[in-house]
CSV table of N, CA and C in Angstrom, one decimal:
chain,number,residue,atom,x,y,z
A,1,MET,N,62.7,97.7,52.1
A,1,MET,CA,63.4,97.3,52.9
A,1,MET,C,64.6,98.3,53.0
A,2,MET,N,65.0,99.0,52.3
A,2,MET,CA,66.0,100.2,52.4
A,2,MET,C,65.7,101.2,53.2
A,3,GLU,N,64.5,101.5,53.2
A,3,GLU,CA,63.9,102.8,53.9
A,3,GLU,C,64.0,102.2,55.6
A,4,VAL,N,63.4,101.0,55.8
A,4,VAL,CA,63.7,100.8,57.2
A,4,VAL,C,65.3,100.9,57.5
A,5,LEU,N,66.4,100.3,56.8
A,5,LEU,CA,67.4,100.3,56.9
A,5,LEU,C,68.2,101.7,57.3
A,6,SER,N,67.4,102.8,56.5
A,6,SER,CA,68.1,104.0,56.5
A,6,SER,C,67.5,105.0,57.7
A,7,ALA,N,66.3,104.5,58.1
A,7,ALA,CA,65.6,104.9,59.2
A,7,ALA,C,66.5,104.3,60.8
A,8,ALA,N,67.0,103.4,60.8
A,8,ALA,CA,67.7,102.2,61.7
A,8,ALA,C,69.0,103.1,61.7
A,9,VAL,N,69.7,103.6,60.6
A,9,VAL,CA,71.0,104.1,60.8
A,9,VAL,C,70.8,105.5,61.3
A,10,VAL,N,69.8,106.2,61.0
A,10,VAL,CA,69.9,107.8,61.4
A,10,VAL,C,69.1,107.3,63.2
A,11,ILE,N,68.6,106.6,63.3
A,11,ILE,CA,67.9,106.5,64.8
A,11,ILE,C,69.6,106.1,65.7
A,12,VAL,N,70.5,105.4,65.0
A,12,VAL,CA,71.5,104.7,65.7
A,12,VAL,C,72.4,105.9,65.9
A,13,GLY,N,72.3,106.6,64.8
A,13,GLY,CA,73.2,108.0,65.2
A,13,GLY,C,72.9,109.0,65.7
A,14,MET,N,71.4,109.1,65.9
A,14,MET,CA,71.2,110.0,67.0
A,14,MET,C,71.3,109.6,68.4
A,15,LEU,N,71.8,108.2,68.1
A,15,LEU,CA,71.2,107.7,69.7
A,15,LEU,C,72.9,108.0,70.3
A,16,CYS,N,73.5,107.9,69.3
A,16,CYS,CA,75.2,108.2,69.4
A,16,CYS,C,75.5,109.5,70.0
A,17,ILE,N,74.5,110.7,68.9
A,17,ILE,CA,74.9,112.0,69.2
A,17,ILE,C,74.3,112.1,70.8
A,18,LEU,N,73.0,111.8,71.1
A,18,LEU,CA,72.8,111.8,72.2
A,18,LEU,C,73.6,111.1,73.4
A,19,ASN,N,74.4,110.0,73.1
A,19,ASN,CA,75.0,109.2,74.3
A,19,ASN,C,76.3,110.5,74.3
A,20,LEU,N,77.1,110.7,73.2
A,20,LEU,CA,78.3,111.6,73.1
A,20,LEU,C,77.7,113.2,73.8
A,21,LEU,N,76.5,113.7,74.0
A,21,LEU,CA,76.5,114.8,74.6
A,21,LEU,C,76.2,114.6,76.1
A,22,LEU,N,75.4,113.5,75.9
A,22,LEU,CA,75.4,113.3,77.6
A,22,LEU,C,76.8,112.8,78.6
A,23,THR,N,77.5,112.3,77.7
A,23,THR,CA,79.2,111.8,78.3
A,23,THR,C,79.9,113.3,78.7
A,24,PHE,N,79.7,113.8,77.5
A,24,PHE,CA,80.6,115.6,77.6
A,24,PHE,C,79.9,116.4,79.1
A,25,GLY,N,78.8,116.2,78.8
A,25,GLY,CA,77.9,116.6,80.5
A,25,GLY,C,78.5,116.1,81.6
A,26,VAL,N,78.7,114.9,81.6
A,26,VAL,CA,78.9,114.0,83.0
A,26,VAL,C,80.8,114.3,82.9
A,27,ILE,N,81.5,114.6,82.0
A,27,ILE,CA,82.8,114.5,82.2
A,27,ILE,C,82.8,116.2,83.0
A,28,ARG,N,82.4,117.3,82.5
A,28,ARG,CA,82.0,118.4,82.9
A,28,ARG,C,81.7,118.3,84.3
A,29,ARG,N,81.1,118.0,84.6
A,29,ARG,CA,80.1,117.9,86.2
A,29,ARG,C,81.1,116.9,86.9
A,30,LEU,N,81.5,116.2,86.5
A,30,LEU,CA,82.8,115.6,87.5
A,30,LEU,C,84.0,116.0,87.5
A,31,ARG,N,84.6,117.0,86.9
A,31,ARG,CA,85.7,118.2,86.8
A,31,ARG,C,85.2,119.5,87.9
A,32,GLU,N,84.0,119.2,87.6
A,32,GLU,CA,83.7,120.7,88.4
A,32,GLU,C,83.6,119.8,90.1
A,33,HIS,N,83.2,118.8,90.4
A,33,HIS,CA,83.0,118.3,91.5
A,33,HIS,C,84.5,117.9,91.9
A,34,THR,N,85.6,117.4,91.1
A,34,THR,CA,86.7,117.3,91.4
A,34,THR,C,87.5,118.6,92.1
A,35,GLY,N,87.2,119.8,91.3
A,35,GLY,CA,87.6,120.9,91.6
A,35,GLY,C,87.2,121.4,93.3
A,36,LEU,N,86.1,121.2,93.3
A,36,LEU,CA,85.5,121.7,94.6
A,36,LEU,C,85.9,120.6,95.8
A,37,LEU,N,86.0,119.3,95.5
A,37,LEU,CA,86.7,118.2,96.1
A,37,LEU,C,88.1,118.7,96.7
A,38,SER,N,89.0,119.0,95.5
A,38,SER,CA,90.6,119.0,96.1
A,38,SER,C,90.3,120.4,96.9
A,39,LYS,N,89.4,121.5,96.7
A,39,LYS,CA,89.2,122.6,97.3
A,39,LYS,C,89.1,122.5,98.9
A,40,GLN,N,88.1,121.7,99.3
A,40,GLN,CA,87.6,121.3,100.3
A,40,GLN,C,88.8,120.3,101.2
A,41,VAL,N,89.5,119.3,100.3
A,41,VAL,CA,90.6,118.7,101.2
A,41,VAL,C,91.7,119.3,101.6
A,42,SER,N,92.0,120.5,100.8
A,42,SER,CA,93.2,121.6,100.7
A,42,SER,C,92.3,122.0,102.0
A,43,ALA,N,91.4,122.9,102.5
A,43,ALA,CA,90.7,123.8,103.5
A,43,ALA,C,90.7,122.4,104.4
A,44,ASP,N,90.3,121.6,104.5
A,44,ASP,CA,90.3,120.3,105.9
A,44,ASP,C,91.9,119.8,106.3
A,45,ASN,N,92.7,120.1,105.2
A,45,ASN,CA,94.2,120.0,105.8
A,45,ASN,C,95.1,121.0,106.0
A,46,ALA,N,94.5,122.2,105.8
A,46,ALA,CA,95.4,122.9,106.4
A,46,ALA,C,96.1,123.0,107.7
A,47,GLY,N,97.3,123.0,107.6
A,47,GLY,CA,98.1,123.1,109.0
A,47,GLY,C,97.9,121.2,109.6
A,48,VAL,N,97.7,120.7,109.0
A,48,VAL,CA,97.9,119.4,109.5
A,48,VAL,C,99.1,118.8,108.9
A,49,VAL,N,99.8,118.1,109.8
A,49,VAL,CA,101.4,117.4,109.6
A,49,VAL,C,101.2,116.4,108.6
A,50,ALA,N,101.8,116.5,107.6
A,50,ALA,CA,101.9,115.8,106.8
A,50,ALA,C,103.5,115.1,106.4
A,51,ARG,N,104.5,116.0,107.2
A,51,ARG,CA,105.5,115.4,106.9
A,51,ARG,C,106.6,116.1,107.5
A,52,PRO,N,107.7,115.3,107.7
A,52,PRO,CA,109.0,115.9,109.0
A,52,PRO,C,108.8,117.6,109.0
A,53,GLY,N,109.3,118.3,110.0
A,53,GLY,CA,109.3,119.6,109.5
A,53,GLY,C,108.2,120.3,110.1
A,54,ARG,N,107.2,119.9,110.2
A,54,ARG,CA,105.7,120.5,110.3
A,54,ARG,C,105.3,120.4,112.1
A,55,PRO,N,105.2,121.2,112.7
A,55,PRO,CA,104.1,121.7,113.9
A,55,PRO,C,102.9,120.5,114.1
A,56,VAL,N,102.9,119.8,115.6
A,56,VAL,CA,101.7,119.2,115.8
A,56,VAL,C,101.0,120.2,116.1
A,57,ARG,N,99.5,119.8,116.0
A,57,ARG,CA,98.3,120.8,116.3
A,57,ARG,C,98.5,120.6,117.7
A,58,GLU,N,97.9,121.8,118.7
A,58,GLU,CA,97.3,121.4,119.9
A,58,GLU,C,96.2,120.5,119.9
A,59,PHE,N,96.5,119.7,121.4
A,59,PHE,CA,95.4,118.7,121.4
A,59,PHE,C,95.3,118.7,123.0
A,60,GLY,N,94.3,118.0,123.5
A,60,GLY,CA,94.2,117.8,124.7
A,60,GLY,C,93.5,116.1,124.9
A,61,SER,N,94.4,115.2,125.6
A,61,SER,CA,93.5,113.9,125.4
A,61,SER,C,94.6,113.1,126.4
A,62,ASN,N,92.8,112.8,127.6
A,62,ASN,CA,93.8,111.7,128.3
A,62,ASN,C,94.8,112.4,129.4
A,63,GLY,N,95.1,113.4,129.9
A,63,GLY,CA,96.1,114.0,130.2
A,63,GLY,C,97.4,114.2,129.5
A,64,LEU,N,96.8,114.0,128.3
A,64,LEU,CA,98.6,114.5,127.6
A,64,LEU,C,98.0,115.6,127.0
A,65,SER,N,99.1,116.4,126.2
A,65,SER,CA,99.0,117.7,125.5
A,65,SER,C,99.9,117.9,124.7
A,66,LEU,N,100.0,118.7,124.0
A,66,LEU,CA,101.1,119.1,123.2
A,66,LEU,C,102.7,119.2,124.1
A,67,ALA,N,102.3,120.0,125.3
A,67,ALA,CA,103.3,120.3,126.1
A,67,ALA,C,103.9,119.2,126.6
A,68,SER,N,103.2,118.0,126.5
A,68,SER,CA,104.0,116.7,127.2
A,68,SER,C,105.2,115.8,126.1
A,69,LEU,N,104.7,116.9,125.2
A,69,LEU,CA,105.9,116.1,123.9
A,69,LEU,C,107.1,117.2,123.6
A,70,GLN,N,107.2,117.7,124.6
A,70,GLN,CA,108.6,118.6,124.2
A,70,GLN,C,109.8,118.2,124.5
A,71,GLU,N,110.0,117.0,124.8
A,71,GLU,CA,111.3,116.0,124.7
A,71,GLU,C,110.6,115.0,123.9
A,72,ARG,N,111.9,114.5,123.3
A,72,ARG,CA,111.3,113.4,122.0
A,72,ARG,C,110.7,112.6,122.4
A,73,THR,N,109.7,112.4,121.8
A,73,THR,CA,108.9,111.1,122.2
A,73,THR,C,108.1,109.9,121.0
A,74,LEU,N,108.0,109.1,120.8
A,74,LEU,CA,107.5,108.2,119.9
A,74,LEU,C,106.0,108.1,120.2
A,75,VAL,N,105.5,108.3,119.2
A,75,VAL,CA,103.8,108.0,119.2
A,75,VAL,C,103.4,107.1,117.8
A,76,GLY,N,102.9,106.0,118.3
A,76,GLY,CA,102.2,105.2,117.5
A,76,GLY,C,100.9,105.2,117.2
A,77,PHE,N,100.1,105.2,116.2
A,77,PHE,CA,98.7,105.2,116.2
A,77,PHE,C,98.4,103.9,115.2
A,78,PHE,N,97.4,103.1,116.3
A,78,PHE,CA,96.7,101.9,115.7
A,78,PHE,C,95.3,101.7,115.7
A,79,ALA,N,94.8,101.2,114.6
A,79,ALA,CA,93.4,101.0,114.8
A,79,ALA,C,93.0,99.5,114.8
A,80,VAL,N,91.7,99.2,115.9
A,80,VAL,CA,91.6,97.9,116.1
A,80,VAL,C,90.8,97.5,115.0
A,81,GLY,N,91.1,96.0,114.5
A,81,GLY,CA,90.6,95.6,113.4
A,81,GLY,C,91.2,95.7,111.9
A,82,CYS,N,92.3,96.2,112.3
A,82,CYS,CA,93.5,96.8,110.9
A,82,CYS,C,94.7,95.7,110.8
A,83,ARG,N,94.7,95.1,109.9
A,83,ARG,CA,95.7,93.7,109.6
A,83,ARG,C,97.0,94.6,109.5
A,84,PRO,N,97.3,95.5,108.8
A,84,PRO,CA,98.7,95.8,109.2
A,84,PRO,C,99.3,96.6,110.4
A,85,CYS,N,98.1,97.0,110.9
A,85,CYS,CA,98.4,97.2,112.6
A,85,CYS,C,98.6,96.2,113.5
A,86,GLU,N,98.5,95.0,113.2
A,86,GLU,CA,98.3,93.7,113.9
A,86,GLU,C,99.7,93.3,113.5
A,87,GLU,N,100.0,93.5,112.0
A,87,GLU,CA,101.2,92.6,111.7
A,87,GLU,C,102.6,93.6,112.3
A,88,SER,N,102.3,95.0,112.5
A,88,SER,CA,102.9,95.6,112.8
A,88,SER,C,103.1,96.2,114.3
A,89,LEU,N,102.2,95.6,115.4
A,89,LEU,CA,102.4,95.7,116.9
A,89,LEU,C,103.5,95.3,117.4
A,90,PRO,N,103.8,93.6,116.8
A,90,PRO,CA,105.0,93.5,117.5
A,90,PRO,C,106.3,94.0,117.7
A,91,ALA,N,106.5,94.2,116.5
A,91,ALA,CA,107.6,95.3,115.9
A,91,ALA,C,107.7,96.8,116.7
A,92,PHE,N,106.5,97.1,116.9
A,92,PHE,CA,106.7,98.6,117.5
A,92,PHE,C,106.9,98.3,118.8
A,93,VAL,N,106.2,97.2,119.5
A,93,VAL,CA,106.2,96.6,120.8
A,93,VAL,C,107.9,96.6,121.5
A,94,GLU,N,108.5,96.0,120.5
A,94,GLU,CA,109.9,95.8,120.6
A,94,GLU,C,110.5,96.9,120.5
A,95,LEU,N,110.2,97.9,119.7
A,95,LEU,CA,110.9,99.0,119.7
A,95,LEU,C,110.8,100.2,120.6
A,96,ALA,N,109.8,99.9,121.3
A,96,ALA,CA,109.2,100.7,122.7
A,96,ALA,C,109.9,100.3,123.6
A,97,ALA,N,109.8,99.0,123.4
A,97,ALA,CA,110.6,98.3,125.0
A,97,ALA,C,112.2,99.0,125.0
A,98,GLY,N,112.6,99.1,124.1
A,98,GLY,CA,113.9,99.5,124.4
A,98,GLY,C,114.5,101.0,123.5
A,99,ALA,N,113.2,101.8,123.6
A,99,ALA,CA,113.7,103.1,123.1
A,99,ALA,C,113.9,103.9,124.4
A,100,SER,N,115.0,104.9,124.3
A,100,SER,CA,115.1,105.6,125.4
A,100,SER,C,114.5,106.9,125.7
A,101,THR,N,113.2,107.3,124.6
A,101,THR,CA,112.5,108.1,124.8
A,101,THR,C,111.0,107.8,125.2
A,102,PRO,N,110.1,108.6,125.8
A,102,PRO,CA,108.6,108.3,125.8
A,102,PRO,C,108.0,107.9,124.9
A,103,VAL,N,107.4,107.0,125.0
A,103,VAL,CA,106.2,106.1,123.8
A,103,VAL,C,104.9,106.1,124.3
A,104,ILE,N,104.3,106.6,123.1
A,104,ILE,CA,102.7,107.0,123.5
A,104,ILE,C,102.0,105.8,122.2
A,105,ALA,N,101.2,105.2,122.8
A,105,ALA,CA,100.6,104.5,121.6
A,105,ALA,C,99.2,105.2,121.8
A,106,ILE,N,98.7,105.2,120.7
A,106,ILE,CA,97.0,105.7,120.6
A,106,ILE,C,96.6,104.3,119.5
A,107,VAL,N,95.1,104.1,120.4
A,107,VAL,CA,94.5,102.9,119.7
A,107,VAL,C,93.1,103.4,119.3
A,108,THR,N,92.8,103.2,118.1
A,108,THR,CA,91.3,104.1,117.4
A,108,THR,C,90.6,102.6,117.6
A,109,THR,N,89.3,102.9,118.3
A,109,THR,CA,88.5,102.0,118.0
A,109,THR,C,87.0,103.0,117.3
A,110,VAL,N,86.4,102.2,115.9
A,110,VAL,CA,85.4,102.9,115.5
A,110,VAL,C,84.2,102.8,116.3
A,111,SER,N,83.6,101.8,117.0
A,111,SER,CA,82.6,101.5,118.0
A,111,SER,C,83.3,101.4,119.1
A,112,GLU,N,82.3,101.1,120.1
A,112,GLU,CA,82.4,100.8,121.5
A,112,GLU,C,82.3,99.1,121.6
A,113,VAL,N,81.8,98.5,120.6
A,113,VAL,CA,81.7,96.8,120.5
A,113,VAL,C,83.0,96.6,120.4
A,114,GLU,N,83.8,97.0,119.6
A,114,GLU,CA,85.6,96.6,119.4
A,114,GLU,C,86.1,96.7,120.5
A,115,ASN,N,87.0,95.2,120.9
A,115,ASN,CA,87.5,95.1,121.9
A,115,ASN,C,89.1,95.7,121.7
A,116,SER,N,89.5,96.2,122.3
A,116,SER,CA,90.6,96.9,122.0
A,116,SER,C,92.0,96.4,123.5
A,117,SER,N,91.3,95.4,123.8
A,117,SER,CA,92.2,94.6,124.9
A,117,SER,C,93.6,94.1,124.4
A,118,ALA,N,93.6,93.2,123.0
A,118,ALA,CA,94.6,92.7,122.7
A,118,ALA,C,95.9,93.8,122.2
A,119,TYR,N,95.7,95.3,122.1
A,119,TYR,CA,96.1,96.2,121.8
A,119,TYR,C,96.9,96.6,123.0
A,120,THR,N,95.8,97.2,124.1
A,120,THR,CA,96.0,97.5,125.1
A,120,THR,C,97.1,96.3,125.5
A,121,SER,N,97.0,95.3,126.1
A,121,SER,CA,97.4,94.4,126.9
A,121,SER,C,99.2,94.3,126.6
A,122,ALA,N,99.2,94.4,125.0
A,122,ALA,CA,100.6,94.5,124.3
A,122,ALA,C,101.2,95.6,124.9
A,123,LEU,N,100.8,96.9,124.7
A,123,LEU,CA,101.7,97.8,124.8
A,123,LEU,C,101.6,98.5,125.7
A,124,ALA,N,100.6,98.4,127.0
A,124,ALA,CA,100.7,99.0,127.9
A,124,ALA,C,101.9,98.8,128.8
A,125,PRO,N,102.5,97.9,129.2
A,125,PRO,CA,103.8,97.2,129.3
A,125,PRO,C,105.0,98.6,129.2
A,126,VAL,N,104.9,99.4,127.9
A,126,VAL,CA,106.4,99.6,127.0
A,126,VAL,C,105.6,100.9,126.5
A,127,ALA,N,104.1,101.7,126.9
A,127,ALA,CA,103.7,102.7,126.2
A,127,ALA,C,102.8,103.3,127.5
A,128,THR,N,102.6,104.7,127.1
A,128,THR,CA,101.4,105.2,127.3
A,128,THR,C,100.3,105.2,126.5
A,129,VAL,N,99.3,104.3,127.0
A,129,VAL,CA,98.2,103.8,125.8
A,129,VAL,C,97.2,104.8,125.7
A,130,VAL,N,96.5,105.2,124.7
A,130,VAL,CA,95.1,106.2,124.8
A,130,VAL,C,94.4,105.5,123.6
A,131,LYS,N,93.3,105.4,124.0
A,131,LYS,CA,92.1,105.0,123.5
A,131,LYS,C,91.4,106.3,123.1
A,132,GLU,N,91.3,106.2,121.5
A,132,GLU,CA,90.2,107.3,121.2
A,132,GLU,C,89.5,106.9,119.6
A,133,ARG,N,88.5,107.7,119.2
A,133,ARG,CA,88.2,107.5,118.0
A,133,ARG,C,88.9,107.9,116.9
A,134,PRO,N,88.8,107.3,115.6
A,134,PRO,CA,89.9,107.9,114.4
A,134,PRO,C,89.7,109.2,114.5
A,135,ASP,N,89.0,109.6,114.7
A,135,ASP,CA,88.9,111.4,114.3
A,135,ASP,C,89.2,112.1,115.7
A,136,GLY,N,89.8,111.5,116.8
A,136,GLY,CA,90.0,112.0,117.8
A,136,GLY,C,90.9,113.3,118.2
A,137,PRO,N,91.6,113.2,119.4
A,137,PRO,CA,92.1,114.9,119.4
A,137,PRO,C,93.4,114.6,118.6
A,138,MET,N,93.9,113.4,119.6
A,138,MET,CA,95.7,113.1,118.8
A,138,MET,C,95.5,112.9,117.5
A,139,ALA,N,94.4,112.2,117.0
A,139,ALA,CA,94.7,111.6,115.3
A,139,ALA,C,94.7,113.1,114.6
A,140,SER,N,93.4,113.9,114.8
A,140,SER,CA,93.5,114.7,114.5
A,140,SER,C,94.5,116.1,114.3
A,141,ALA,N,95.3,116.4,115.5
A,141,ALA,CA,96.7,117.1,115.9
A,141,ALA,C,97.7,116.8,115.4
A,142,PHE,N,97.6,115.4,114.7
A,142,PHE,CA,98.8,114.6,114.2
A,142,PHE,C,98.8,114.6,112.6
A,143,GLY,N,97.4,114.5,112.3
A,143,GLY,CA,97.4,114.6,111.2
A,143,GLY,C,97.1,113.1,110.3
A,144,VAL,N,96.6,112.4,111.2
A,144,VAL,CA,96.8,110.9,110.8
A,144,VAL,C,95.8,110.3,109.7
A,145,ALA,N,95.8,109.8,108.5
A,145,ALA,CA,95.0,109.7,107.7
A,145,ALA,C,94.7,108.2,107.6
A,146,GLY,N,95.9,107.8,108.0
A,146,GLY,CA,95.6,105.9,107.8
A,146,GLY,C,96.6,105.2,108.9
A,147,PHE,N,96.3,104.1,108.7
A,147,PHE,CA,96.8,103.4,110.3
A,147,PHE,C,97.5,101.8,109.7
A,148,PRO,N,98.6,101.7,110.4
A,148,PRO,CA,99.3,102.2,111.6
A,148,PRO,C,100.2,103.3,111.0
A,149,THR,N,100.4,104.5,111.8
A,149,THR,CA,101.1,105.4,111.9
A,149,THR,C,102.3,106.0,112.8
A,150,PHE,N,103.5,105.9,112.4
A,150,PHE,CA,103.9,106.3,113.5
A,150,PHE,C,104.9,107.5,113.2
A,151,VAL,N,105.3,108.0,114.3
A,151,VAL,CA,105.7,109.5,114.2
A,151,VAL,C,106.8,109.7,115.4
A,152,LEU,N,108.0,110.4,115.1
A,152,LEU,CA,108.8,110.7,116.1
A,152,LEU,C,108.5,112.6,116.0
A,153,VAL,N,108.5,112.7,117.2
A,153,VAL,CA,108.4,114.1,117.6
A,153,VAL,C,109.3,114.7,118.9
A,154,SER,N,109.6,115.5,118.2
A,154,SER,CA,110.5,116.4,119.6
A,154,SER,C,110.3,117.7,119.6
A,155,GLY,N,110.0,118.3,120.6
A,155,GLY,CA,109.9,119.8,120.6
A,155,GLY,C,108.4,120.6,120.0
A,156,GLY,N,107.3,119.5,119.8
A,156,GLY,CA,106.4,119.7,119.2
A,156,GLY,C,106.4,119.9,117.4
A,157,ILE,N,107.8,119.2,117.1
A,157,ILE,CA,107.7,119.1,115.7
A,157,ILE,C,108.2,117.9,115.2
A,158,VAL,N,107.8,117.3,114.0
A,158,VAL,CA,107.8,115.8,114.0
A,158,VAL,C,108.7,116.0,113.0
A,159,GLU,N,109.6,114.5,113.8
A,159,GLU,CA,110.9,114.9,112.7
A,159,GLU,C,110.7,113.6,111.6
A,160,ALA,N,109.9,112.7,112.0
A,160,ALA,CA,110.0,111.3,110.9
A,160,ALA,C,108.0,110.7,111.1
A,161,VAL,N,107.5,110.6,110.0
A,161,VAL,CA,107.0,109.8,109.9
A,161,VAL,C,106.9,108.7,108.7
A,162,GLY,N,105.7,107.3,109.0
A,162,GLY,CA,106.1,106.5,108.6
A,162,GLY,C,105.0,105.8,109.0
A,163,SER,N,104.6,104.3,108.2
A,163,SER,CA,104.2,103.4,108.4
A,163,SER,C,104.6,102.0,108.8
A,164,ASP,N,106.0,102.2,108.8
A,164,ASP,CA,107.0,100.7,109.5
A,164,ASP,C,107.5,101.3,110.7
A,165,PRO,N,107.4,100.6,111.6
A,165,PRO,CA,108.0,100.7,112.7
A,165,PRO,C,109.7,100.5,112.5
A,166,ALA,N,110.1,99.7,111.7
A,166,ALA,CA,111.2,99.8,111.6
A,166,ALA,C,112.2,100.9,111.0
A,167,ALA,N,111.4,101.6,110.0
A,167,ALA,CA,112.2,103.2,109.3
A,167,ALA,C,112.1,104.1,110.4
A,168,VAL,N,110.8,104.0,111.4
A,168,VAL,CA,111.4,104.8,112.6
A,168,VAL,C,112.4,104.5,113.3
A,169,ALA,N,112.5,103.4,113.5
A,169,ALA,CA,113.3,102.5,115.0
A,169,ALA,C,114.5,103.1,114.4
A,170,ALA,N,115.2,103.7,113.2
A,170,ALA,CA,116.2,103.8,113.0
A,170,ALA,C,116.4,105.4,113.6
A,171,LEU,N,115.5,105.8,113.4
A,171,LEU,CA,116.1,107.3,114.0
A,171,LEU,C,115.8,107.4,115.5
A,172,VAL,N,115.4,107.0,116.2
A,172,VAL,CA,115.1,107.0,117.2
A,172,VAL,C,116.7,106.3,118.5
């Protein structure tokens, strides 16, 4: 009986050592991949507007271009099906209606099936509405990574960025 117990302890010990070695291997691979991913993200985001003071990259979309943003302009990015976008839409419409600056609203849809008419009908009276995909030219030029995003830009330079229209409203 003692021999069986000793053999079981040796087998469990060997399995623990094997598990430890495999865990170290997985951790090493994860560190390698994390390093590769961070380098890739840095390369993908080179020149992307992430904060005030950064320039907007050149773009052309639906008759708009970087040259059309030379005066102070409020730009709002919305995604169809995004609950925070739906919640902030009325505040943005109210802000745009009272703004003394031009207002542009970008409505993104992932597929052609999504219906953006609710956004378009709410925004059209107070803003120039542009429909594009999430990776479209304007979202890429501004470096939009999430929705909703509100940007106040002047002379091609970002003055303010936020996800709350009330925060940007204080600057308009």
